Short mmCIF file of C-alpha atoms in Angstrom, two decimals:
data_model
loop_
_atom_site.label_atom_id
_atom_site.label_comp_id
_atom_site.label_asym_id
_atom_site.label_seq_id
_atom_site.Cartn_x
_atom_site.Cartn_y
_atom_site.Cartn_z
CA MET A 234 -0.15 0.34 -0.22
CA THR A 235 1.09 3.36 -1.03
CA ASN A 236 0.06 6.86 -0.51
CA VAL A 237 -0.57 8.70 -3.64
CA VAL A 238 -0.05 12.66 -5.21
CA VAL A 239 -2.23 13.38 -8.23
CA VAL A 240 -0.70 16.22 -10.17
CA GLY A 241 -1.73 18.44 -13.59
CA ALA A 242 0.33 16.95 -16.44
CA GLN A 243 -0.67 20.04 -18.47
CA TRP A 244 -1.69 23.48 -18.19
CA GLY A 245 -4.88 22.38 -16.17
CA ASP A 246 -8.24 21.33 -16.10
CA GLU A 247 -7.56 17.05 -17.14
CA GLY A 248 -10.45 16.17 -14.97
CA LYS A 249 -8.27 16.12 -11.24
CA GLY A 250 -11.42 16.27 -10.29
CA LYS A 251 -12.95 13.64 -10.84
CA ILE A 252 -9.96 10.67 -11.09
CA VAL A 253 -9.68 12.76 -6.91
CA ASP A 254 -12.84 11.48 -6.44
CA TRP A 255 -12.93 7.84 -7.98
CA LEU A 256 -9.55 7.17 -6.55
CA SER A 257 -10.76 9.00 -3.14
CA GLU A 258 -12.86 5.57 -2.14
CA ARG A 259 -9.01 3.55 -2.14
CA ALA A 260 -7.88 6.50 -0.05
CA ASP A 261 -8.68 7.48 3.81
CA VAL A 262 -7.63 11.05 3.02
CA VAL A 263 -7.48 13.81 0.40
CA VAL A 264 -5.08 16.29 0.95
CA ARG A 265 -4.70 19.54 -0.85
CA PHE A 266 -1.67 20.76 -1.04
CA GLN A 267 -1.64 23.88 -3.25
CA GLY A 268 -3.56 26.74 -4.91
CA GLY A 269 -5.89 28.33 -4.34
CA ALA A 270 -10.43 29.47 -4.84
CA ASN A 271 -8.32 29.95 -8.92
CA ALA A 272 -9.03 26.15 -9.37
CA GLY A 273 -12.29 24.07 -9.76
CA HIS A 274 -12.96 20.22 -9.89
CA THR A 275 -15.83 19.48 -11.04
CA LEU A 276 -17.74 16.20 -10.08
CA VAL A 277 -20.21 14.39 -11.89
CA ILE A 278 -21.62 12.13 -8.73
CA GLU A 279 -25.05 9.99 -9.39
CA GLY A 280 -26.07 12.44 -11.92
CA GLN A 281 -25.73 15.32 -9.69
CA THR A 282 -22.98 17.63 -10.45
CA TYR A 283 -20.44 19.56 -7.70
CA LYS A 284 -18.21 21.81 -8.24
CA LEU A 285 -15.05 22.68 -6.26
CA SER A 286 -12.62 25.23 -6.06
CA LEU A 287 -10.64 24.86 -2.07
CA LEU A 288 -12.70 22.17 -0.90
CA PRO A 289 -10.54 19.07 -1.75
CA SER A 290 -12.01 16.41 -3.84
CA GLY A 291 -12.73 13.62 -0.90
CA ILE A 292 -15.27 15.85 1.11
CA ILE A 293 -17.85 14.50 -1.01
CA ARG A 294 -17.70 10.70 0.59
CA PRO A 295 -18.62 10.20 3.83
CA GLY A 296 -15.93 8.85 5.66
CA LYS A 297 -13.25 9.98 4.09
CA LEU A 298 -10.77 12.95 6.13
CA ALA A 299 -10.42 16.14 3.64
CA VAL A 300 -7.24 18.49 4.44
CA ILE A 301 -6.54 22.25 3.49
CA GLY A 302 -2.09 21.74 3.26
CA ASN A 303 -0.93 24.94 3.98
CA GLY A 304 0.41 25.01 0.39
CA VAL A 305 -3.23 26.64 -0.06
CA VAL A 306 -3.66 30.80 -0.01
CA LEU A 307 -6.83 30.92 1.47
CA ASP A 308 -10.33 32.72 1.04
CA PRO A 309 -12.36 32.16 4.00
CA TRP A 310 -14.93 34.07 2.64
CA ALA A 311 -15.59 31.47 -0.60
CA LEU A 312 -14.44 28.37 1.55
CA THR A 313 -17.23 29.38 3.56
CA GLU A 314 -19.91 30.12 0.09
CA GLU A 315 -18.33 26.67 -1.13
CA ILE A 316 -19.58 24.98 3.15
CA GLU A 317 -22.70 26.21 2.51
CA GLY A 318 -23.73 25.39 -1.07
CA LEU A 319 -22.39 22.29 -0.48
CA VAL A 320 -23.94 21.86 3.65
CA SER A 321 -27.26 22.87 1.64
CA ARG A 322 -27.11 19.63 -0.72
CA GLY A 323 -26.87 17.45 1.94
CA ILE A 324 -22.53 16.68 2.20
CA SER A 325 -21.65 16.73 6.06
CA ILE A 326 -18.99 18.88 7.04
CA THR A 327 -17.42 19.49 10.25
CA ARG A 328 -14.22 19.13 12.34
CA GLU A 329 -14.43 15.41 11.87
CA ASN A 330 -13.57 15.51 7.93
CA LEU A 331 -12.48 18.35 7.07
CA ARG A 332 -9.55 20.40 8.70
CA ILE A 333 -6.95 23.12 7.55
CA ALA A 334 -3.49 23.89 8.07
CA GLU A 335 -3.08 26.41 11.10
CA ASN A 336 0.02 27.61 9.21
CA THR A 337 -2.13 28.50 5.75
CA ALA A 338 -2.10 31.85 4.42
CA LEU A 339 -5.18 34.23 3.97
CA ILE A 340 -6.15 35.45 1.24
CA LEU A 341 -7.89 39.22 2.15
CA PRO A 342 -9.55 41.20 0.03
CA VAL A 343 -7.54 43.48 -0.73
CA HIS A 344 -5.25 40.89 -2.59
CA ARG A 345 -8.42 40.04 -4.66
CA GLU A 346 -8.50 44.21 -5.17
CA LEU A 347 -4.43 44.11 -6.29
CA ASP A 348 -4.85 41.80 -8.36
CA GLY A 349 -7.81 42.96 -10.90
CA LEU A 350 -6.16 46.26 -10.31
CA ARG A 351 -3.03 44.85 -11.80
CA GLU A 352 -4.40 42.95 -14.83
CA ARG A 353 -6.27 45.76 -15.80
CA ALA A 354 -3.23 48.42 -15.35
CA ALA A 355 -1.25 45.09 -17.95
CA GLY A 356 -3.21 45.27 -20.44
CA LYS A 357 -2.38 42.73 -22.96
CA GLY A 358 0.34 41.65 -21.29
CA LYS A 359 -1.56 40.57 -18.43
CA ILE A 360 -0.69 36.96 -17.61
CA GLY A 361 -5.03 35.79 -18.10
CA THR A 362 -4.83 35.39 -13.67
CA THR A 363 -9.03 34.52 -12.50
CA GLY A 364 -8.92 37.92 -10.46
CA ARG A 365 -9.33 35.66 -6.63
CA GLY A 366 -6.72 37.21 -5.31
CA ILE A 367 -4.07 33.91 -5.30
CA GLY A 368 -0.43 35.90 -6.63
CA PRO A 369 -1.15 39.02 -3.99
CA ALA A 370 -1.17 36.17 -1.21
CA TYR A 371 1.49 33.87 -1.90
CA GLU A 372 3.60 37.45 -2.12
CA ASP A 373 2.45 38.46 1.19
CA LYS A 374 3.00 35.20 2.45
CA VAL A 375 7.01 35.17 1.10
CA GLY A 376 7.28 38.61 2.06
CA ARG A 377 6.57 37.58 5.31
CA ARG A 378 3.20 40.10 6.14
CA ALA A 379 0.61 37.03 5.72
CA ILE A 380 -2.13 37.28 8.20
CA ARG A 381 -2.58 32.37 8.41
CA ALA A 382 -5.70 30.28 9.90
CA MET A 383 -4.50 30.84 13.42
CA ASP A 384 -4.50 34.38 13.99
CA LEU A 385 -8.04 33.79 13.64
CA LEU A 386 -7.55 32.32 17.02
CA ASP A 387 -5.94 34.82 18.19
CA PRO A 388 -7.78 37.93 18.02
CA ALA A 389 -5.46 40.43 20.03
CA SER A 390 -2.57 39.37 18.03
CA LEU A 391 -5.07 40.78 14.49
CA PRO A 392 -4.57 44.23 14.34
CA GLY A 393 -0.71 44.93 14.66
CA LYS A 394 -0.33 42.18 11.96
CA VAL A 395 -2.79 43.88 9.73
CA GLU A 396 -0.87 47.33 10.46
CA ARG A 397 1.64 45.61 8.70
CA LEU A 398 0.24 43.80 6.58
CA LEU A 399 -1.64 47.34 5.91
CA ALA A 400 1.91 49.29 5.34
CA HIS A 401 3.34 47.75 2.44
CA HIS A 402 0.18 47.32 0.79
CA ASN A 403 -1.32 50.57 1.16
CA ALA A 404 1.53 51.94 -0.13
CA LEU A 405 1.46 50.10 -3.34
CA ARG A 406 -2.10 51.83 -3.78
CA ARG A 407 -1.18 55.31 -2.99
CA GLY A 408 1.93 54.21 -5.69
CA ILE A 409 -1.36 53.41 -8.60
CA ASP A 410 -4.09 56.15 -6.96
CA VAL A 411 -6.60 54.30 -5.26
CA PRO A 412 -8.24 54.81 -2.42
CA GLU A 413 -5.44 53.59 0.65
CA ILE A 414 -7.45 50.17 3.46
CA ASP A 415 -8.34 51.13 6.84
CA ALA A 416 -7.37 48.50 8.78
CA THR A 417 -9.83 48.86 11.78
CA GLU A 418 -12.55 48.56 8.47
CA LEU A 419 -10.33 45.26 7.22
CA THR A 420 -9.30 43.42 10.88
CA GLY A 421 -13.34 43.58 11.98
CA LYS A 422 -14.65 41.47 8.35
CA ILE A 423 -11.36 38.99 9.69
CA GLU A 424 -12.09 39.27 13.06
CA ALA A 425 -16.60 38.96 11.88
CA ILE A 426 -15.42 35.34 8.58
CA ALA A 427 -12.96 33.83 11.83
CA PRO A 428 -15.38 31.59 13.68
CA LYS A 429 -16.68 29.81 10.29
CA ILE A 430 -12.87 29.40 10.03
CA THR A 431 -11.60 28.26 13.26
CA PRO A 432 -13.66 25.18 14.20
CA TYR A 433 -11.60 23.47 10.85
CA VAL A 434 -7.95 24.96 11.77
CA ASP A 435 -5.35 22.26 12.99
CA ARG A 436 -1.67 21.55 13.19
CA VAL A 437 -2.19 19.02 9.77
CA TRP A 438 2.12 18.12 9.74
CA HIS A 439 1.31 16.39 13.59
CA LEU A 440 -2.55 14.94 12.12
CA LEU A 441 -0.89 13.62 8.92
CA ASP A 442 2.25 12.16 10.45
CA GLN A 443 -0.64 10.07 12.76
CA LYS A 444 -2.20 8.99 9.89
CA HIS A 445 0.92 8.16 7.99
CA LYS A 446 2.02 6.01 10.96
CA SER A 447 -1.31 4.32 10.95
CA GLY A 448 -1.20 2.83 8.07
CA GLN A 449 -3.83 4.94 6.46
CA ARG A 450 -4.39 6.00 2.95
CA ILE A 451 -3.33 9.73 1.50
CA LEU A 452 -3.94 10.80 -1.24
CA PHE A 453 -2.61 14.16 -1.98
CA GLU A 454 -4.05 16.81 -4.64
CA GLY A 455 -3.16 19.14 -6.64
CA ALA A 456 -4.29 22.18 -8.91
CA GLN A 457 -3.48 23.72 -12.09
CA GLY A 458 -0.86 21.50 -14.20
CA ILE A 459 2.50 21.63 -14.32
CA LEU A 460 3.05 23.90 -17.02
CA LEU A 461 1.38 26.17 -15.19
CA ASP A 462 4.23 25.90 -11.79
CA ILE A 463 6.15 29.12 -10.71
CA ASP A 464 9.54 27.62 -11.34
CA HIS A 465 8.84 24.97 -14.41
CA GLY A 466 5.82 26.34 -16.48
CA THR A 467 5.52 28.53 -18.99
CA TYR A 468 6.79 31.68 -17.08
CA PRO A 469 5.25 34.12 -16.86
CA PHE A 470 2.37 32.32 -17.89
CA VAL A 471 2.28 30.84 -14.64
CA THR A 472 0.74 30.30 -11.89
CA SER A 473 2.26 32.12 -7.74
CA SER A 474 2.70 27.92 -6.30
CA ASN A 475 4.82 25.46 -7.67
CA THR A 476 2.63 22.30 -8.75
CA VAL A 477 5.06 19.72 -9.33
CA ALA A 478 4.25 16.46 -7.14
CA GLY A 479 7.45 17.29 -5.24
CA ASN A 480 5.07 20.49 -3.39
CA ALA A 481 2.61 17.67 -1.87
CA ALA A 482 5.07 17.26 0.47
CA THR A 483 6.33 21.34 1.16
CA GLY A 484 3.38 21.85 1.28
CA SER A 485 0.93 19.43 3.80
CA GLY A 486 4.09 18.62 6.71
CA VAL A 487 5.71 15.39 5.71
CA GLY A 488 7.74 14.21 4.48
CA PRO A 489 9.01 13.41 0.93
CA GLY A 490 9.33 9.72 2.14
CA THR A 491 5.77 10.09 2.57
CA ILE A 492 5.18 9.79 -1.51
CA GLY A 493 5.18 6.43 -3.35
CA TYR A 494 3.13 7.04 -6.18
CA VAL A 495 3.12 10.02 -8.71
CA LEU A 496 -0.29 10.15 -10.86
CA GLY A 497 -0.31 12.29 -13.43
CA ILE A 498 -3.83 13.88 -15.37
CA ALA A 499 -3.61 14.16 -18.66
CA LYS A 500 -6.67 15.03 -21.48
CA ALA A 501 -6.49 13.06 -24.46
CA TYR A 502 -5.97 16.05 -26.09
CA THR A 503 -4.96 20.30 -24.59
CA THR A 504 -6.28 23.07 -23.54
CA ARG A 505 -5.07 26.53 -22.08
CA VAL A 506 -7.07 29.23 -20.06
CA GLY A 507 -6.00 32.27 -20.05
CA SER A 508 -2.62 34.33 -21.93
CA GLY A 509 0.78 31.86 -22.52
CA PRO A 510 2.19 29.93 -25.45
CA PHE A 511 0.37 26.76 -26.80
CA PRO A 512 2.05 25.13 -30.01
CA THR A 513 -0.61 22.91 -30.29
CA GLU A 514 -3.92 24.85 -30.31
CA LEU A 515 -6.35 24.84 -33.09
CA GLU A 516 -7.87 28.35 -33.79
CA ASP A 517 -10.28 26.62 -36.44
CA GLU A 518 -13.19 24.28 -36.39
CA THR A 519 -11.04 21.10 -35.44
CA GLY A 520 -9.80 23.38 -31.68
CA ASN A 521 -13.65 24.48 -32.22
CA ARG A 522 -15.00 20.87 -31.69
CA LEU A 523 -13.19 20.37 -29.80
CA GLY A 524 -14.40 23.17 -27.39
CA GLU A 525 -17.78 22.02 -27.70
CA ARG A 526 -17.79 18.37 -27.59
CA GLY A 527 -15.46 18.79 -23.88
CA ALA A 528 -17.71 21.55 -22.71
CA GLU A 529 -14.34 24.29 -21.97
CA PHE A 530 -15.26 26.39 -20.47
CA GLY A 531 -13.52 26.82 -17.07
CA THR A 532 -15.20 26.02 -13.22
CA VAL A 533 -14.45 28.99 -11.22
CA THR A 534 -14.56 32.07 -14.02
CA GLY A 535 -16.89 30.50 -17.37
CA ARG A 536 -13.97 30.95 -19.66
CA LYS A 537 -13.98 29.43 -23.03
CA ARG A 538 -10.67 27.50 -22.89
CA ARG A 539 -8.62 27.74 -25.12
CA CYS A 540 -8.43 23.67 -27.27
CA GLY A 541 -6.07 21.86 -29.32
CA TRP A 542 -3.59 18.75 -30.30
CA PHE A 543 -2.22 16.84 -27.35
CA ASP A 544 0.62 17.77 -27.31
CA ALA A 545 3.35 14.19 -25.51
CA CYS A 546 6.01 16.18 -26.54
CA LEU A 547 4.85 18.90 -23.38
CA VAL A 548 3.95 16.29 -21.24
CA ARG A 549 7.04 13.85 -21.92
CA GLN A 550 8.18 16.85 -20.33
CA THR A 551 5.80 17.39 -17.66
CA ALA A 552 6.24 13.21 -16.21
CA LYS A 553 9.81 14.01 -16.09
CA MET A 554 9.90 17.04 -13.98
CA GLY A 555 7.00 16.35 -11.85
CA GLY A 556 8.28 12.94 -11.47
CA ILE A 557 4.81 10.89 -13.00
CA ASP A 558 4.21 7.20 -11.52
CA GLY A 559 2.02 6.50 -14.79
CA ILE A 560 -1.06 9.00 -16.22
CA ALA A 561 -4.79 9.11 -15.91
CA LEU A 562 -5.90 10.03 -19.73
CA THR A 563 -9.49 11.31 -20.24
CA LYS A 564 -12.07 12.46 -22.34
CA LEU A 565 -11.15 10.11 -24.68
CA ASP A 566 -14.86 9.77 -25.59
CA VAL A 567 -14.53 13.58 -26.48
CA LEU A 568 -12.27 12.42 -30.06
CA ASP A 569 -15.15 10.25 -31.12
CA GLY A 570 -16.01 10.26 -34.79
CA PHE A 571 -12.53 12.83 -36.26
CA GLU A 572 -11.43 11.10 -39.09
CA THR A 573 -7.85 11.45 -38.31
CA LEU A 574 -6.34 12.33 -34.94
CA LYS A 575 -2.46 14.67 -34.52
CA ILE A 576 -0.37 14.05 -32.37
CA GLY A 577 2.37 17.07 -30.89
CA ILE A 578 5.37 14.61 -30.74
CA GLY A 579 8.25 17.85 -31.67
CA TYR A 580 9.05 21.53 -32.55
CA GLU A 581 10.68 23.06 -35.35
CA LEU A 582 12.25 26.08 -33.65
CA ASP A 583 14.09 28.19 -35.97
CA GLY A 584 15.10 26.22 -38.25
CA THR A 585 16.01 23.15 -35.72
CA ARG A 586 13.73 20.19 -34.66
CA ILE A 587 13.65 19.82 -30.72
CA ASP A 588 11.83 17.87 -28.69
CA TYR A 589 11.54 19.96 -25.48
CA LEU A 590 9.72 23.19 -25.22
CA PRO A 591 12.00 25.49 -24.52
CA ALA A 592 11.74 27.64 -20.62
CA GLU A 593 12.70 31.17 -22.33
CA SER A 594 8.57 32.22 -23.57
CA GLY A 595 10.07 34.41 -26.60
CA ALA A 596 11.32 30.66 -27.55
CA GLN A 597 7.89 28.50 -26.08
CA ALA A 598 6.93 31.66 -28.72
CA ARG A 599 8.17 30.89 -31.91
CA ALA A 600 8.28 26.95 -31.22
CA LYS A 601 5.70 24.73 -34.28
CA PRO A 602 4.96 22.21 -33.12
CA ILE A 603 5.30 18.67 -35.89
CA TYR A 604 2.70 16.12 -35.47
CA GLU A 605 2.26 12.73 -35.91
CA GLU A 606 -1.04 11.83 -38.02
CA VAL A 607 -3.00 8.87 -37.21
CA PRO A 608 -6.22 6.83 -37.27
CA GLY A 609 -9.32 8.38 -35.38
CA TRP A 610 -12.23 6.15 -34.95
CA HIS A 611 -16.28 6.81 -35.33
CA GLU A 612 -17.99 4.14 -32.77
CA ASN A 613 -18.73 5.95 -29.23
CA THR A 614 -15.92 5.62 -26.30
CA ALA A 615 -18.39 7.55 -23.87
CA GLY A 616 -19.56 5.32 -21.23
CA ILE A 617 -16.36 2.61 -21.85
CA ARG A 618 -15.86 0.94 -18.48
CA ALA A 619 -12.88 -2.01 -19.75
CA ILE A 620 -10.34 -1.75 -22.04
CA ALA A 621 -11.30 -4.25 -24.67
CA ASP A 622 -14.26 -2.59 -25.35
CA LEU A 623 -12.30 0.14 -26.60
CA PRO A 624 -12.19 0.81 -30.31
CA PRO A 625 -9.27 -0.71 -32.13
CA ALA A 626 -8.07 2.98 -33.40
CA ALA A 627 -8.83 4.25 -30.13
CA ARG A 628 -6.92 1.20 -28.11
CA ALA A 629 -3.91 1.88 -30.96
CA TYR A 630 -4.25 6.18 -29.96
CA VAL A 631 -3.86 5.36 -25.97
CA GLU A 632 -1.26 2.80 -27.21
CA LYS A 633 0.68 5.87 -29.14
CA VAL A 634 0.01 8.59 -26.89
CA GLN A 635 1.85 6.02 -23.46
CA GLU A 636 5.18 4.93 -26.48
CA LEU A 637 5.01 9.26 -27.07
CA ILE A 638 5.42 9.92 -22.90
CA GLU A 639 6.78 6.80 -22.19
CA VAL A 640 5.48 6.74 -18.97
CA PRO A 641 2.24 4.74 -18.93
CA ILE A 642 -1.13 5.09 -18.61
CA ASP A 643 -2.71 3.48 -15.75
CA LEU A 644 -5.71 5.08 -15.78
CA LEU A 645 -8.32 5.94 -18.30
CA SER A 646 -12.24 8.47 -18.40
CA THR A 647 -14.58 7.73 -21.10
CA SER A 648 -16.93 10.51 -19.17
CA PRO A 649 -17.58 12.78 -16.68
CA GLU A 650 -19.43 10.31 -14.86
CA ARG A 651 -17.12 8.69 -11.47
CA GLU A 652 -17.11 4.21 -12.91
CA ASP A 653 -16.32 5.49 -16.25
CA THR A 654 -13.04 4.54 -15.60
CA ILE A 655 -11.05 2.06 -17.20
CA LEU A 656 -9.23 0.66 -14.26
CA LEU A 657 -5.32 -0.73 -15.63
CA LYS A 658 -2.85 -0.50 -12.66
CA ASP A 659 -3.95 0.79 -9.15
CA PRO A 660 -2.23 3.03 -7.71
CA PHE A 661 -2.47 2.32 -4.81
CA ASP A 662 -1.93 -0.58 -5.03
CA ASN A 663 -0.33 -1.58 -8.25
CA THR A 664 -1.84 -4.42 -9.06
CA LYS A 665 -1.20 -4.77 -12.70
CA GLN A 666 -4.71 -5.51 -15.43
CA THR A 667 -4.75 -5.91 -18.98
CA ALA A 668 -7.45 -6.51 -21.35
#
């Protein structure tokens, strides 16, 4: 038995929510280890759709402990709204099934406002953030002026910490000619929301150590994808945290030896939200068809996603950077009905063929995809639950992708429904299944 980390192997939106929910049946604890309310996971369970942003996907399953780790930046107001929405639908959320790391940094209204001001000021050079305050909150964390979850337990200390925070933010606001934040008003907002959050605050590092030593299975859930990693992604068009699997340890307070298996999630094609390079993007009818069939709209923002062919070169690269042991290939059914399919196998950059995406943003923008064309299939794959039942051309496509990314495909998803999943290898016990 082993603990599992789930990460996105592309630019996010790969279908991690469904896979994490499906895997959580085998787990005892589900930990969210980075990101914030900018990351949306959509779960479809018995015909019911649940959209989560901060809560780990395992919260929907009875008897599981959901944990928000210290690597997350937590918006107390967004979390409260999310909890109340689930409770209204009959999902029980108490300290028994939800804990928040005491050292988790908080997103405050000042962060959300600054995020929006910066994006508007950037014009055509905007990053494409969700405007949820993620970046400014991480900046304050690194700048050692953040308000953290544990501070909500000590109201007497809040005014001084808010003053320290605003010494920085009000200087910024004066520089861009917007009104300063009143410290008393902000402190009052924090004190008002605190009772909604404090019941869940805990020493998560200690809790996870206990769970691990008692033999319980832990599932670590990442947000976004490796190509949005602050260090390893398509910088500067990235998120503000490390999305690689290594951050599962740092972002939850466990040692790296706690992690046993890394599952990367990748769509059978490629999508991206917001600005930045996208070599295999299709700005034509084929791209529109992928977007329509795949319902490619952001869970959090509703923004239309950019769509393109599967880029094996990129996923091979993220698999190496992320230490990915196996891939869950999702949305295979979206490719039903195409006469032919293309797979990106490399790039042409300034007249030279390369087999990696460069780190420099200018080179990324100039990289042109090199494709291999493979036959499509006209049969319907939606809902198939056994590898032997896939059309031969669909199986051949999966095998070709596996060969090109140099990582085994251990799971296949053929619809948003939880049970429409083909398991080839169980990440928790390494049991290999065959056709």
